[in-house]
PDB file of C-alpha atoms in Angstrom:
ATOM      1  CA  LEU E  27       0.000   0.000   0.000  1.00  0.00           C
ATOM      2  CA  LEU E  28       2.820   2.416   0.866  1.00  0.00           C
ATOM      3  CA  LEU E  29       4.527   1.696  -2.462  1.00  0.00           C
ATOM      4  CA  ARG E  30       1.294   2.323  -4.366  1.00  0.00           C
ATOM      5  CA  VAL E  31       0.729   5.642  -2.526  1.00  0.00           C
ATOM      6  CA  THR E  32       4.345   6.703  -3.112  1.00  0.00           C
ATOM      7  CA  ASN E  33       4.136   5.874  -6.818  1.00  0.00           C
ATOM      8  CA  SER E  34       0.842   7.676  -7.094  1.00  0.00           C
ATOM      9  CA  PHE E  35       2.302  10.725  -5.336  1.00  0.00           C
ATOM     10  CA  ALA E  36       5.359  10.725  -7.643  1.00  0.00           C
ATOM     11  CA  GLN E  37       3.151  10.460 -10.723  1.00  0.00           C
ATOM     12  CA  THR E  38       0.968  13.321  -9.482  1.00  0.00           C
ATOM     13  CA  ARG E  39       4.031  15.493  -8.877  1.00  0.00           C
ATOM     14  CA  ALA E  40       5.438  14.676 -12.329  1.00  0.00           C
ATOM     15  CA  THR E  41       2.102  15.401 -13.991  1.00  0.00           C
ATOM     16  CA  THR E  42       1.747  18.665 -12.069  1.00  0.00           C
ATOM     17  CA  ARG E  43       5.292  19.680 -12.973  1.00  0.00           C
ATOM     18  CA  PHE E  44       4.688  18.866 -16.646  1.00  0.00           C
ATOM     19  CA  PHE E  45       1.419  20.819 -16.621  1.00  0.00           C
ATOM     20  CA  TYR E  46       3.101  23.774 -14.919  1.00  0.00           C
ATOM     21  CA  PHE E  47       5.941  23.941 -17.470  1.00  0.00           C
ATOM     22  CA  SER E  48       3.485  23.469 -20.317  1.00  0.00           C
ATOM     23  CA  GLN E  49       1.522  26.460 -19.035  1.00  0.00           C
ATOM     24  CA  ILE E  50       4.674  28.588 -18.802  1.00  0.00           C
ATOM     25  CA  ARG E  51       5.683  27.607 -22.340  1.00  0.00           C
ATOM     26  CA  SER E  52       2.187  28.348 -23.574  1.00  0.00           C
ATOM     27  CA  ASN E  53       2.168  31.761 -21.874  1.00  0.00           C
ATOM     28  CA  ILE E  54       5.518  32.690 -23.378  1.00  0.00           C
ATOM     29  CA  ILE E  55       4.398  31.675 -26.861  1.00  0.00           C
ATOM     30  CA  ASN E  56       1.124  33.597 -26.460  1.00  0.00           C
ATOM     31  CA  ASN E  57       2.974  36.690 -25.254  1.00  0.00           C
ATOM     32  CA  MET E  58       5.340  36.459 -28.188  1.00  0.00           C
ATOM     33  CA  SER E  59       2.613  36.089 -30.755  1.00  0.00           C
ATOM     34  CA  ASN E  60       0.162  38.602 -29.232  1.00  0.00           C
ATOM     35  CA  ASN E  61       2.618  41.342 -28.454  1.00  0.00           C
ATOM     36  CA  ASN E  62       5.391  41.510 -31.041  1.00  0.00           C
ATOM     37  CA  ASN E  63       6.775  44.777 -29.667  1.00  0.00           C
ATOM     38  CA  ASN E  64       7.425  43.373 -26.180  1.00  0.00           C
ATOM     39  CA  ARG E  65       8.823  39.940 -26.979  1.00  0.00           C
ATOM     40  CA  ILE E  66      10.405  38.056 -24.159  1.00  0.00           C
ATOM     41  CA  LEU E  67      12.454  35.943 -26.533  1.00  0.00           C
ATOM     42  CA  THR E  68      13.772  36.994 -29.902  1.00  0.00           C
ATOM     43  CA  ILE E  69      13.203  34.569 -32.733  1.00  0.00           C
ATOM     44  CA  VAL E  70      16.496  33.807 -34.459  1.00  0.00           C
ATOM     45  CA  THR E  71      16.894  31.903 -37.686  1.00  0.00           C
ATOM     46  CA  PRO E  72      20.100  30.208 -38.831  1.00  0.00           C
ATOM     47  CA  GLU E  73      20.444  32.771 -41.623  1.00  0.00           C
ATOM     48  CA  THR E  74      20.724  35.641 -39.120  1.00  0.00           C
ATOM     49  CA  LEU E  75      23.500  34.006 -37.089  1.00  0.00           C
ATOM     50  CA  SER E  76      27.153  34.590 -37.767  1.00  0.00           C
ATOM     51  CA  LEU E  77      30.023  32.507 -36.481  1.00  0.00           C
ATOM     52  CA  GLU E  78      32.537  34.697 -34.722  1.00  0.00           C
ATOM     53  CA  VAL E  79      35.522  32.945 -33.231  1.00  0.00           C
ATOM     54  CA  LYS E  80      37.499  35.147 -30.864  1.00  0.00           C
ATOM     55  CA  ASP E  81      40.787  34.296 -29.243  1.00  0.00           C
ATOM     56  CA  PRO E  82      40.003  34.142 -25.519  1.00  0.00           C
ATOM     57  CA  VAL E  83      43.503  35.308 -24.556  1.00  0.00           C
ATOM     58  CA  ASN E  84      44.711  38.863 -25.000  1.00  0.00           C
ATOM     59  CA  PRO E  85      47.764  38.674 -27.330  1.00  0.00           C
ATOM     60  CA  GLN E  86      49.793  41.037 -25.108  1.00  0.00           C
ATOM     61  CA  ALA E  87      49.031  38.979 -21.988  1.00  0.00           C
ATOM     62  CA  LEU E  88      50.031  35.800 -23.838  1.00  0.00           C
ATOM     63  CA  GLU E  89      53.398  37.293 -24.813  1.00  0.00           C
ATOM     64  CA  GLN E  90      54.009  38.454 -21.239  1.00  0.00           C
ATOM     65  CA  ALA E  91      53.160  35.001 -19.874  1.00  0.00           C
ATOM     66  CA  LYS E  92      55.498  33.347 -22.384  1.00  0.00           C
ATOM     67  CA  ALA E  93      58.311  35.722 -21.364  1.00  0.00           C
ATOM     68  CA  ILE E  94      57.770  34.921 -17.670  1.00  0.00           C
ATOM     69  CA  LEU E  95      57.778  31.166 -18.366  1.00  0.00           C
ATOM     70  CA  ALA E  96      60.992  31.518 -20.388  1.00  0.00           C
ATOM     71  CA  GLU E  97      62.527  33.269 -17.385  1.00  0.00           C
ATOM     72  CA  LEU E  98      61.436  30.490 -15.026  1.00  0.00           C
ATOM     73  CA  ARG E  99      62.551  27.469 -17.068  1.00  0.00           C
ATOM     74  CA  PRO E 100      66.161  26.941 -18.120  1.00  0.00           C
ATOM     75  CA  SER E 101      64.936  24.727 -20.967  1.00  0.00           C
ATOM     76  CA  GLU E 102      61.624  24.920 -22.795  1.00  0.00           C
ATOM     77  CA  ASN E 103      60.096  21.784 -21.260  1.00  0.00           C
ATOM     78  CA  GLY E 104      62.212  21.622 -18.133  1.00  0.00           C
ATOM     79  CA  PRO E 105      61.193  22.181 -14.526  1.00  0.00           C
ATOM     80  CA  VAL E 106      60.768  25.627 -13.008  1.00  0.00           C
ATOM     81  CA  ASP E 107      63.895  27.013 -11.315  1.00  0.00           C
ATOM     82  CA  ALA E 108      62.936  27.849  -7.694  1.00  0.00           C
ATOM     83  CA  SER E 109      65.355  30.791  -7.386  1.00  0.00           C
ATOM     84  CA  ALA E 110      64.056  32.265 -10.652  1.00  0.00           C
ATOM     85  CA  LEU E 111      60.502  31.825  -9.362  1.00  0.00           C
ATOM     86  CA  GLN E 112      61.363  33.817  -6.231  1.00  0.00           C
ATOM     87  CA  LYS E 113      62.957  36.602  -8.303  1.00  0.00           C
ATOM     88  CA  VAL E 114      59.923  36.863 -10.586  1.00  0.00           C
ATOM     89  CA  ALA E 115      57.485  36.691  -7.652  1.00  0.00           C
ATOM     90  CA  ALA E 116      59.338  39.534  -5.900  1.00  0.00           C
ATOM     91  CA  ARG E 117      59.460  41.612  -9.084  1.00  0.00           C
ATOM     92  CA  LEU E 118      55.705  41.148  -9.642  1.00  0.00           C
ATOM     93  CA  GLY E 119      54.895  41.891  -5.990  1.00  0.00           C
ATOM     94  CA  ASP E 120      53.649  38.431  -5.032  1.00  0.00           C
ATOM     95  CA  ILE E 121      56.256  38.211  -2.255  1.00  0.00           C
ATOM     96  CA  ALA E 122      58.016  41.020  -0.369  1.00  0.00           C
ATOM     97  CA  THR E 123      61.627  40.126  -1.233  1.00  0.00           C
ATOM     98  CA  GLU E 124      63.531  37.457  -3.130  1.00  0.00           C
ATOM     99  CA  ASP E 125      64.621  35.834   0.125  1.00  0.00           C
ATOM    100  CA  ALA E 126      61.126  35.826   1.666  1.00  0.00           C
ATOM    101  CA  PRO E 127      60.127  32.397   2.977  1.00  0.00           C
ATOM    102  CA  LEU E 128      58.120  30.250   0.601  1.00  0.00           C
ATOM    103  CA  LEU E 129      56.201  28.581   3.420  1.00  0.00           C
ATOM    104  CA  ILE E 130      54.104  30.599   5.852  1.00  0.00           C
ATOM    105  CA  SER E 131      53.534  29.278   9.347  1.00  0.00           C
ATOM    106  CA  LYS E 132      50.095  28.530  10.726  1.00  0.00           C
ATOM    107  CA  GLU E 133      50.571  31.261  13.334  1.00  0.00           C
ATOM    108  CA  THR E 134      51.417  33.883  10.696  1.00  0.00           C
ATOM    109  CA  CYS E 135      48.338  32.917   8.681  1.00  0.00           C
ATOM    110  CA  ARG E 136      46.145  33.134  11.795  1.00  0.00           C
ATOM    111  CA  ALA E 137      47.568  36.586  12.648  1.00  0.00           C
ATOM    112  CA  ALA E 138      46.916  37.820   9.108  1.00  0.00           C
ATOM    113  CA  PHE E 139      43.366  36.478   9.256  1.00  0.00           C
ATOM    114  CA  ASP E 140      42.751  38.104  12.632  1.00  0.00           C
ATOM    115  CA  ASP E 141      43.933  41.454  11.248  1.00  0.00           C
ATOM    116  CA  LEU E 142      41.275  41.389   8.502  1.00  0.00           C
ATOM    117  CA  SER E 143      38.121  43.437   8.924  1.00  0.00           C
ATOM    118  CA  GLU E 144      34.789  41.645   9.321  1.00  0.00           C
ATOM    119  CA  GLN E 145      33.832  42.639   5.765  1.00  0.00           C
ATOM    120  CA  ASP E 146      37.058  41.207   4.283  1.00  0.00           C
ATOM    121  CA  ARG E 147      36.638  37.951   6.203  1.00  0.00           C
TER     122      ARG E 147
END
């Protein structure tokens, strides 16, 4: 009996959901056809579309990134040189100085967190 009631409830919910979305779809179509000046959705045909492929990376940023990577790696596919990484990080302002520690203690992190304002937290 419980299984039958559960199945019946699930079917009722599915039917209600389908009816609800059908009504929304119907309302949108009616609004589009009755009021062409205030369309919710614009009808687009394949003829009105154009394919525009843009490069997602700014060419200047790509060149700068390539220059930084060339600085960090002695060979093109080799590993990153740690001392070069520290020099670049200091130059770009990611660390205070070239000899700044690479690992931050738990206590230093906690102190930095405690110094933040409520809004920044």
